[in-house]
Structure formats: structure tokens, C-alpha cells
JSON list of C-alpha atoms in Angstrom, two decimals:
[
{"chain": "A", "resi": 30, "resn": "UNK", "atom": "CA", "xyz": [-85.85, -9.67, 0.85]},
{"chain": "A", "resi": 31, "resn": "UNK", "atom": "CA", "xyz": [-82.61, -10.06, -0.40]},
{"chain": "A", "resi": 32, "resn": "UNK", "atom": "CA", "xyz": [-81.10, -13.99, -1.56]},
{"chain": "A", "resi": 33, "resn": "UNK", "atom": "CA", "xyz": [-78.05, -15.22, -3.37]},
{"chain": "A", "resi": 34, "resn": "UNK", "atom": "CA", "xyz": [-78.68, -18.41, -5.85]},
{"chain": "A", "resi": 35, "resn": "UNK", "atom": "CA", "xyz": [-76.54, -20.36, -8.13]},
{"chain": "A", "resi": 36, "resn": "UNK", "atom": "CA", "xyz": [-77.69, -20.10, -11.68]},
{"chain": "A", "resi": 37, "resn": "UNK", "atom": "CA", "xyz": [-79.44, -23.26, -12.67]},
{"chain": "A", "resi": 38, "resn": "UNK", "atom": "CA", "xyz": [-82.19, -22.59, -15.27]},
{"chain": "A", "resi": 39, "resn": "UNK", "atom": "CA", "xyz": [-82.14, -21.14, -18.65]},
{"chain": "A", "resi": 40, "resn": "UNK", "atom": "CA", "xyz": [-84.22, -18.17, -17.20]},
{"chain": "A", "resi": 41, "resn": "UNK", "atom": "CA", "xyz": [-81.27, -17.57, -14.88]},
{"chain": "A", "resi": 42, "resn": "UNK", "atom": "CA", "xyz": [-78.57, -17.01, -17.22]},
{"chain": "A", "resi": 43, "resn": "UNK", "atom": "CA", "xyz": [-80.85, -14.86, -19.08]},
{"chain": "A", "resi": 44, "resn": "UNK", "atom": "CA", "xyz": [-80.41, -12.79, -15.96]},
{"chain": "A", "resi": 45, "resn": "UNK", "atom": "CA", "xyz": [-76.75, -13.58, -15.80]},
{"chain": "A", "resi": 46, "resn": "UNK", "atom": "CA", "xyz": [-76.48, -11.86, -19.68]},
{"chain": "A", "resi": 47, "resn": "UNK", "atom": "CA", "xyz": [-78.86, -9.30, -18.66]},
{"chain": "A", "resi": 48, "resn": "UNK", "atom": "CA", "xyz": [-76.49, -8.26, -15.91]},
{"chain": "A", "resi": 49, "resn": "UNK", "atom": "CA", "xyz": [-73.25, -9.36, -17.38]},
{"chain": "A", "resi": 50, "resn": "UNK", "atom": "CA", "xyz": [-74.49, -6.58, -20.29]},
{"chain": "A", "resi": 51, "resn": "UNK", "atom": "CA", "xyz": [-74.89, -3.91, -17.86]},
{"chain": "A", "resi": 52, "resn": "UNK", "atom": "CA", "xyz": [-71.52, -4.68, -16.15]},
{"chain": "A", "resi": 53, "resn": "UNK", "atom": "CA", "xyz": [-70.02, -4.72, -19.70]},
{"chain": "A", "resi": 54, "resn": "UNK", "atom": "CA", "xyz": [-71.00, -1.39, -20.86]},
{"chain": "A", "resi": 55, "resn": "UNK", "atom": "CA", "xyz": [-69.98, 0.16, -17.68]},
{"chain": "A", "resi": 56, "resn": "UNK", "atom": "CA", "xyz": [-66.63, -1.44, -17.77]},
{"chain": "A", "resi": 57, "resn": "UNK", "atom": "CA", "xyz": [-66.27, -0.43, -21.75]},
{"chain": "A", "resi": 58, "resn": "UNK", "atom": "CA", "xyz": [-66.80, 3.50, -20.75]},
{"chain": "A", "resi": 59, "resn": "UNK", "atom": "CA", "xyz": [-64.55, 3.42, -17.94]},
{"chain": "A", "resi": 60, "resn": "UNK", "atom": "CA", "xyz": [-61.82, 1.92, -20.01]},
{"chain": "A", "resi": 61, "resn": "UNK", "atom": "CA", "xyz": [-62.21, 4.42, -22.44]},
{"chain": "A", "resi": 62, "resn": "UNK", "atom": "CA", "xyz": [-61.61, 7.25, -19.80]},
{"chain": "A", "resi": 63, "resn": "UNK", "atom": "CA", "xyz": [-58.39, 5.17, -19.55]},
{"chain": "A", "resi": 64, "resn": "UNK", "atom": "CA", "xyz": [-57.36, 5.80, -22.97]},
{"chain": "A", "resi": 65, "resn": "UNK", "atom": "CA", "xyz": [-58.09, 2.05, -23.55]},
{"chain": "A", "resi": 66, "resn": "UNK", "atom": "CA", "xyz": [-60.12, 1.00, -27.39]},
{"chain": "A", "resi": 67, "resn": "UNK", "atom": "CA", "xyz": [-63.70, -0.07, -26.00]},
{"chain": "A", "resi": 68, "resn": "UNK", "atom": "CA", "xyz": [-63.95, -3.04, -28.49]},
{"chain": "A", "resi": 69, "resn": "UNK", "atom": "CA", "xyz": [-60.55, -4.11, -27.35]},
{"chain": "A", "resi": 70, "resn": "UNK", "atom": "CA", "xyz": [-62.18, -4.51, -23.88]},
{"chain": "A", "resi": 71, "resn": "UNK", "atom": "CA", "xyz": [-65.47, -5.93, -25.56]},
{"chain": "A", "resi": 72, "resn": "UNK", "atom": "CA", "xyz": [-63.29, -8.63, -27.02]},
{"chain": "A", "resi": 73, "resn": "UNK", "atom": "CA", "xyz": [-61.21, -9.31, -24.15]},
{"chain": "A", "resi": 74, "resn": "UNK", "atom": "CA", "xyz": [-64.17, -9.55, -21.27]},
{"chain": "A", "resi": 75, "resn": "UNK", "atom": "CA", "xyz": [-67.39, -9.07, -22.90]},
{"chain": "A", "resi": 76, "resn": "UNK", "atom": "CA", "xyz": [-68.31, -11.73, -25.59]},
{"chain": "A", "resi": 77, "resn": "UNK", "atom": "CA", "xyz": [-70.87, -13.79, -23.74]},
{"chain": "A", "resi": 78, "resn": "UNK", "atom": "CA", "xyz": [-74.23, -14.91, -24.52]},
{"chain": "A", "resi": 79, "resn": "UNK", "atom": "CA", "xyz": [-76.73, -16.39, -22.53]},
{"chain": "A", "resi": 80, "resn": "UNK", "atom": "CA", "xyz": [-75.78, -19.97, -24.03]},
{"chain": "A", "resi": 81, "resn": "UNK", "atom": "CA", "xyz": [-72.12, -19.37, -23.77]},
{"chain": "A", "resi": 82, "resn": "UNK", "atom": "CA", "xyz": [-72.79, -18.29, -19.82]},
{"chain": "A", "resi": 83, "resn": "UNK", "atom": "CA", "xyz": [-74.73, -21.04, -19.85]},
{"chain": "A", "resi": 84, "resn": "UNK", "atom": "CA", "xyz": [-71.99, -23.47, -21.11]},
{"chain": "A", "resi": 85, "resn": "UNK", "atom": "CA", "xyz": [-69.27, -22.24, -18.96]},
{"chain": "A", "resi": 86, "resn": "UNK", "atom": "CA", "xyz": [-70.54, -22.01, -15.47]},
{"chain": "A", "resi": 87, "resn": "UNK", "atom": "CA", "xyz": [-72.98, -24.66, -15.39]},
{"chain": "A", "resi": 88, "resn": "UNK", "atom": "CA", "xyz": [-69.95, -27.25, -15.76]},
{"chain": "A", "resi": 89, "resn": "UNK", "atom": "CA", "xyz": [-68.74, -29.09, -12.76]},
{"chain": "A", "resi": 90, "resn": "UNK", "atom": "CA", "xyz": [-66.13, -27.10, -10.65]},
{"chain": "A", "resi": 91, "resn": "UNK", "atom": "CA", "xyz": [-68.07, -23.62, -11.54]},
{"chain": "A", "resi": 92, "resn": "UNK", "atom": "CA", "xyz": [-70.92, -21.51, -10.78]},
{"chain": "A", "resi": 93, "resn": "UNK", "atom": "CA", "xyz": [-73.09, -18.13, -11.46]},
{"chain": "A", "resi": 94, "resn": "UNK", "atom": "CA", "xyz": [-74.13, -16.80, -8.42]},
{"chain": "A", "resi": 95, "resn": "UNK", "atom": "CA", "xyz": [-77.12, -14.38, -8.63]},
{"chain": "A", "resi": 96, "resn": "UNK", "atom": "CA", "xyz": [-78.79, -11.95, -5.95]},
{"chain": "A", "resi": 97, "resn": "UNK", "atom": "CA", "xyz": [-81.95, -10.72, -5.76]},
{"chain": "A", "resi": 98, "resn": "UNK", "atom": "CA", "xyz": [-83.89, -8.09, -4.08]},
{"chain": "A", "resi": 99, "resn": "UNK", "atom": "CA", "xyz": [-87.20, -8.34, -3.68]},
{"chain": "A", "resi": 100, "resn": "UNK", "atom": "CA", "xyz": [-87.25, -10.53, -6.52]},
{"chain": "A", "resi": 101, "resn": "UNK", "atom": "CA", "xyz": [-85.67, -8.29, -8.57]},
{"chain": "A", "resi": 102, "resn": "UNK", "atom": "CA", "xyz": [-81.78, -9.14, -10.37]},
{"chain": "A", "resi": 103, "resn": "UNK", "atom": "CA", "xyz": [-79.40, -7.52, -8.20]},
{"chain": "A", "resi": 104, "resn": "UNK", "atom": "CA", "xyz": [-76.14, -8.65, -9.23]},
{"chain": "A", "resi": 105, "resn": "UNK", "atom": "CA", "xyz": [-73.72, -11.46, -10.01]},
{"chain": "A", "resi": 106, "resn": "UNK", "atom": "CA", "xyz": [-70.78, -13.01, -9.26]},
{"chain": "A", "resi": 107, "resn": "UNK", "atom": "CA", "xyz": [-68.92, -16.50, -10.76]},
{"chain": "A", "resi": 108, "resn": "UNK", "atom": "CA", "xyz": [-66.01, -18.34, -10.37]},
{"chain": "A", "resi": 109, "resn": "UNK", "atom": "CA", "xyz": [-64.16, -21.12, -12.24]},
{"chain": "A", "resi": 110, "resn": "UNK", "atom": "CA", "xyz": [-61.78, -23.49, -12.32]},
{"chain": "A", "resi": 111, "resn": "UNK", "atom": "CA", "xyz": [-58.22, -21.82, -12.66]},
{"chain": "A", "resi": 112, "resn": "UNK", "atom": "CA", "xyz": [-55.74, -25.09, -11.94]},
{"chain": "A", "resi": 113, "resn": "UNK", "atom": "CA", "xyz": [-55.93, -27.97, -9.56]},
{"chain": "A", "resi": 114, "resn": "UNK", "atom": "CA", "xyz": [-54.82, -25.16, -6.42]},
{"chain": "A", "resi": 115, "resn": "UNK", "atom": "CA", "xyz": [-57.15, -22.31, -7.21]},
{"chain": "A", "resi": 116, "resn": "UNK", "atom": "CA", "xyz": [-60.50, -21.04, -8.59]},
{"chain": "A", "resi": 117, "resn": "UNK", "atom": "CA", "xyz": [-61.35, -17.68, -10.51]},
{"chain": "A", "resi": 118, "resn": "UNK", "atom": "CA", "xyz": [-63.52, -15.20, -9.72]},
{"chain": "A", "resi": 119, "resn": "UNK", "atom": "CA", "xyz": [-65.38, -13.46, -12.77]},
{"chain": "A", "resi": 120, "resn": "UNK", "atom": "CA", "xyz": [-68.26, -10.94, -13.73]},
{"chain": "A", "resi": 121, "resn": "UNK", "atom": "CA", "xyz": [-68.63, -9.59, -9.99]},
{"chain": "A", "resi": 122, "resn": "UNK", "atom": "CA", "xyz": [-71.08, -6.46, -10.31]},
{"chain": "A", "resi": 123, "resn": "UNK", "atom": "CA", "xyz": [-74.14, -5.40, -8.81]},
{"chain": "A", "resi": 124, "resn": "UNK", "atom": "CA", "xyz": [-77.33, -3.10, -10.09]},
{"chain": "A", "resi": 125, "resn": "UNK", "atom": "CA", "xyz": [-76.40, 0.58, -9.42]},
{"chain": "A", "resi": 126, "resn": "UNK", "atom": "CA", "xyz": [-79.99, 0.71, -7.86]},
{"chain": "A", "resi": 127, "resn": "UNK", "atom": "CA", "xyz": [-78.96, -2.24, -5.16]},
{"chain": "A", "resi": 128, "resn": "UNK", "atom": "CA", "xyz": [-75.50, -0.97, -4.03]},
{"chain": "A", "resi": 129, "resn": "UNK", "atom": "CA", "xyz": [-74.49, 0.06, -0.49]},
{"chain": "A", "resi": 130, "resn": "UNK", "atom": "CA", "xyz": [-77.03, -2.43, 0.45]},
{"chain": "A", "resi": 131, "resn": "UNK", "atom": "CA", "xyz": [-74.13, -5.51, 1.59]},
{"chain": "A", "resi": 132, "resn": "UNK", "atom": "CA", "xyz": [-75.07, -7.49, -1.96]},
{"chain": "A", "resi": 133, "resn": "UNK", "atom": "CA", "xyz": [-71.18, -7.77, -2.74]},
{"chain": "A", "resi": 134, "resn": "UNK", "atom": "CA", "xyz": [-70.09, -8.66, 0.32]},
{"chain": "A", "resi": 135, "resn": "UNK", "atom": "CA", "xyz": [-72.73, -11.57, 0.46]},
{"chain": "A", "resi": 136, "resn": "UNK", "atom": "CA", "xyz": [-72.33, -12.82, -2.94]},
{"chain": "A", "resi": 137, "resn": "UNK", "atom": "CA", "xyz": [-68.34, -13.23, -1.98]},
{"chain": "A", "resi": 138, "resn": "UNK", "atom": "CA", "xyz": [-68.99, -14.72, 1.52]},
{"chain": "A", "resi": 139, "resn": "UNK", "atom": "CA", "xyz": [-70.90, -17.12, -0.60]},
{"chain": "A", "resi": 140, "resn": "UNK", "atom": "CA", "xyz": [-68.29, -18.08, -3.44]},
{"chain": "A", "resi": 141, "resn": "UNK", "atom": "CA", "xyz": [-65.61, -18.16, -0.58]},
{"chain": "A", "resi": 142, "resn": "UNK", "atom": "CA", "xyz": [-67.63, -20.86, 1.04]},
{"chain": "A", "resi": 143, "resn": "UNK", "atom": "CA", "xyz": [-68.00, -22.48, -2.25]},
{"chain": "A", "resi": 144, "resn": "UNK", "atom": "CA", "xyz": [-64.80, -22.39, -2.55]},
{"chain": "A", "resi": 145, "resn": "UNK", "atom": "CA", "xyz": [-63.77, -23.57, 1.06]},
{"chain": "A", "resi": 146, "resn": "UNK", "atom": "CA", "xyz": [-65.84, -26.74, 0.77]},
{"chain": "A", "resi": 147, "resn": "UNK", "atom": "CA", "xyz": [-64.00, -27.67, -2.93]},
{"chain": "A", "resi": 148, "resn": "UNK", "atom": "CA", "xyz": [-60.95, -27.93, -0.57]},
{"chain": "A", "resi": 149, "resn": "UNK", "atom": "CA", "xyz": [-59.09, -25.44, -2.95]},
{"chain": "A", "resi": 150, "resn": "UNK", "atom": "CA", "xyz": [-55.98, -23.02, -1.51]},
{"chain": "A", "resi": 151, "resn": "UNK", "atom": "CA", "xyz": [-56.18, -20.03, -3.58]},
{"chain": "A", "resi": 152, "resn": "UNK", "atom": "CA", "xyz": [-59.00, -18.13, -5.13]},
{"chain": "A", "resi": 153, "resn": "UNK", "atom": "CA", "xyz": [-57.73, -16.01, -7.73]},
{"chain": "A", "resi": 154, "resn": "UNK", "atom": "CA", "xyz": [-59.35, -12.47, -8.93]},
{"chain": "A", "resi": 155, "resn": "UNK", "atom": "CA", "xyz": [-58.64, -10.09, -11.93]},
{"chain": "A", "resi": 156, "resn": "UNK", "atom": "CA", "xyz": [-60.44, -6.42, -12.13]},
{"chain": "A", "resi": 157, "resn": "UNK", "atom": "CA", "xyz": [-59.09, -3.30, -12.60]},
{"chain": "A", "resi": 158, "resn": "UNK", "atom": "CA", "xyz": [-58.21, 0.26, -11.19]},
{"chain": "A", "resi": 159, "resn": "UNK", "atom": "CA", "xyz": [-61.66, 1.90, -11.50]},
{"chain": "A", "resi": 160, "resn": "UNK", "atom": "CA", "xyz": [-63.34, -1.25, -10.11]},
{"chain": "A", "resi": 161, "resn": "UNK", "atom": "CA", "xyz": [-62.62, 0.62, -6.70]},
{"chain": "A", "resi": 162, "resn": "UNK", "atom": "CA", "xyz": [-66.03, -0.80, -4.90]},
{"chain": "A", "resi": 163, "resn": "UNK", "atom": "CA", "xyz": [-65.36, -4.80, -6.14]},
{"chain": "A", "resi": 164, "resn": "UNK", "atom": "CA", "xyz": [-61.48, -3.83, -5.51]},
{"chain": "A", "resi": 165, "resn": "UNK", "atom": "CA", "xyz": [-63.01, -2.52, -1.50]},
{"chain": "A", "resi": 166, "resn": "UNK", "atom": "CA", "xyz": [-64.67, -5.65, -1.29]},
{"chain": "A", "resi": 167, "resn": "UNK", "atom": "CA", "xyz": [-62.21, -8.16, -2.37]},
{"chain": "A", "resi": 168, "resn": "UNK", "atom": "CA", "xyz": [-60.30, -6.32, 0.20]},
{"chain": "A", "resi": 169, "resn": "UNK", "atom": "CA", "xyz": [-62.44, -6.36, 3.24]},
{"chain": "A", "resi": 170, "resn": "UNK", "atom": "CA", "xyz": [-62.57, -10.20, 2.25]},
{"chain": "A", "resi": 171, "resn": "UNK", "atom": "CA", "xyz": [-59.10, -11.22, 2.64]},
{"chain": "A", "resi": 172, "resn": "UNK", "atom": "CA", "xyz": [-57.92, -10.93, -0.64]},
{"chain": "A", "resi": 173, "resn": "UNK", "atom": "CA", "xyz": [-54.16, -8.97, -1.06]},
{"chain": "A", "resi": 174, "resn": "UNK", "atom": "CA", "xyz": [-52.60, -7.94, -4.38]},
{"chain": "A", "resi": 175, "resn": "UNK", "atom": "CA", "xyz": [-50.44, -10.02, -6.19]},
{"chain": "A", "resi": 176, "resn": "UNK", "atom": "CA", "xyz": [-48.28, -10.20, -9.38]},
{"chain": "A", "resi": 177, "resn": "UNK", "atom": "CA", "xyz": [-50.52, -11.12, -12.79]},
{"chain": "A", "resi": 178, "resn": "UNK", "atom": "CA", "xyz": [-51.74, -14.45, -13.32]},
{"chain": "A", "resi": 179, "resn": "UNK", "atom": "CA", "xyz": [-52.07, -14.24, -16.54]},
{"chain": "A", "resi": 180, "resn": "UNK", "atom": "CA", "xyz": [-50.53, -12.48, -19.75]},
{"chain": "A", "resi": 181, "resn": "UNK", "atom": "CA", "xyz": [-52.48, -9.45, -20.86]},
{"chain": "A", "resi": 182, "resn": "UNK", "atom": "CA", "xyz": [-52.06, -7.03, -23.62]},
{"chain": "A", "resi": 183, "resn": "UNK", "atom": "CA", "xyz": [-49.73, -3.89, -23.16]},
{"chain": "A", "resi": 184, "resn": "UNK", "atom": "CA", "xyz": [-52.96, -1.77, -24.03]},
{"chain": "A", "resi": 185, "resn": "UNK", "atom": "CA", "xyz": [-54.71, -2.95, -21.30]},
{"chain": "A", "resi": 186, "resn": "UNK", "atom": "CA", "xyz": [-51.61, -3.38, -18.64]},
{"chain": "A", "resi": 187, "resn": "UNK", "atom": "CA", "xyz": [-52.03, -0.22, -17.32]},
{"chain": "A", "resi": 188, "resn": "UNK", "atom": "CA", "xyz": [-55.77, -0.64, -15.98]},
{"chain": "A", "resi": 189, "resn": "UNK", "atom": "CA", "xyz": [-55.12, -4.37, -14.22]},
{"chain": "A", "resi": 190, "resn": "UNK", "atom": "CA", "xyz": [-54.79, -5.35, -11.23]},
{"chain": "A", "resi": 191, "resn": "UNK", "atom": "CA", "xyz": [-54.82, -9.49, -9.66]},
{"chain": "A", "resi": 192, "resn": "UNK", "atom": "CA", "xyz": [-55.58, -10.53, -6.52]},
{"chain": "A", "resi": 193, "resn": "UNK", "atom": "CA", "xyz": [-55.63, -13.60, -4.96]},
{"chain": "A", "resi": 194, "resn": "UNK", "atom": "CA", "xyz": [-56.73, -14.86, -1.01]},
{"chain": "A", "resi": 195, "resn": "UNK", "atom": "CA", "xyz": [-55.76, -17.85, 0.43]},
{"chain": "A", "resi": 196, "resn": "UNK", "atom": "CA", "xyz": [-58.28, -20.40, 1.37]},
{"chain": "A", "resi": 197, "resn": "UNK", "atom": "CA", "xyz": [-58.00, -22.32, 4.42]},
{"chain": "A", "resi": 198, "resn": "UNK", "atom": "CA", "xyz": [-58.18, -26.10, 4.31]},
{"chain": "A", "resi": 199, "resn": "UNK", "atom": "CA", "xyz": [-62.25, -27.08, 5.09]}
]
């Protein structure tokens, strides 16, 4: 049985880390096939704890989703506040074991609903060139490419790639 949750307990963002890890040092090799320094990307995306998590997305105006499958972590997805217009999507991965299965797609039906119903007009989302199945998704969910949001360094520049989708008034 498959669900979707938003992260509430401290049990859950141990799960969040736990999966925010494995998305880490997956995104940390594939930036190094890209000629990028993995602790450059380590301090850039990948600093969290389970308290920090915590802190972050259990604020008003932000979330942690997680899926599960049979019980089991699956994935995760989050989003934040980004200005008064739009909300940010961050740490959108799922298991190797649980892909192919529609986890992605649900967990962003769900944060665009979220999203819908917090009467914001853009949801904003940065990944990067290997990302190709999130990229897919974001895709198939209304989401076009658009010019950088957001300063990042030269070292990086070459691997990034923002989106954003526009969210209809709810």
C-alpha cells in the first residue's frame, strides 16, 4: 500500500535525513561525473540534520512530504516559502527500490495541491541536468524551464537548471 504524509514527528524527519542522505550521496557522485568538487555540492545542498529538517519544514508555510510503501520510506519531497508569490520545491527523490512505481508523480500532485490551497501563483523548482527522472516529472506536471532564480556559483552553473509552474488561483 502506498501513502504520502507530511512529516510531523521526530521519527519522521529521521526518515526525512535517512532519505535526504541517500539523495545526497547520489547527487554528490553525479556531480562529480560533471567535473563538479563533491564537498562543494555537500556544502551547497547537503548540510541537513534531522533537527535542522526538523526546524525548517515544520514552520508555517512549509512541509516534508514522505511516501511509503508498504510501510516502508519510499521517498520525499518539500517545499518552502520562496516570497509572498511562490513556494520552493526541495529534496524530491525516491528509493531506487520504489521507482517506476508513480511515487513522484503522487508526492508532486500532492505539494501542487498544497500549494493550490495556500492561494500561491508560482511554485518554483531547482535540480539539475542528471536529475532527468525528477526533471520528467516536473515536466509531465506543468512545470516549463525558466531563467535562474537564484545566484549560484560558476562551478556549479553548468549542472542547473530552474523551473517554475504556474498555479492557478484555488
Amino acid at each position: 500500500m502506498f501513502s504520502v504524509s507530511i512529516a510531523k514527528s521526530p521519527e519522521d524527519f529521521e526518515i526525512a535525513a535517512a532519505l535526504c542522505r541517500e539523495l545526497a550521496e547520489w547527487d554528490i557522485a553525479m556531480a562529480a561525473t560533471h567535473g563538479v568538487d563533491p564537498q562543494l555540492v555537500t556544502d551547497l545542498y547537503h548540510g541537513e540534520t534531522t533537527a535542522s529538517l526538523a526546524r525548517r519544514y515544520a514552520q508555517p508555510g512549509t512541509g516534508m512530504l514522505l511516501a511509503s510503501w508498504d510501510g516502508r520510506p519510499a521517498g520525499c519531497l518539500a517545499f518552502s516559502v520562496f516570497d509572498d508569490t511562490a513556494d520552493e520545491l526541495h529534496k524530491f527523490y525516491v528509493a531506487p527500490d520504489f521507482r517506476q512505481r508513480g511515487i513522484g508523480g503522487a508526492m508532486m500532485r500532492a505539494v501542487i495541491h498544497a500549494v493550490e490551497t495556500r492561494r500561491k501563483s508560482t511554485l518554483l523548482a531547482h535540480t539539475t541536468i542528471y536529475m532527468t527522472d525528477a526533471i520528467s516529472i516536473y515536466r509531465a506536471c506543468g512545470f516549463d524551464f525558466c531563467p535562474p532564480f537564484r545566484e549560484v556559483p560558476k562551478a556549479v552553473g553548468h549542472t542547473e537548471i530552474f523551473l517554475r509552474r504556474d498555479v492557478p488561483p484555488g
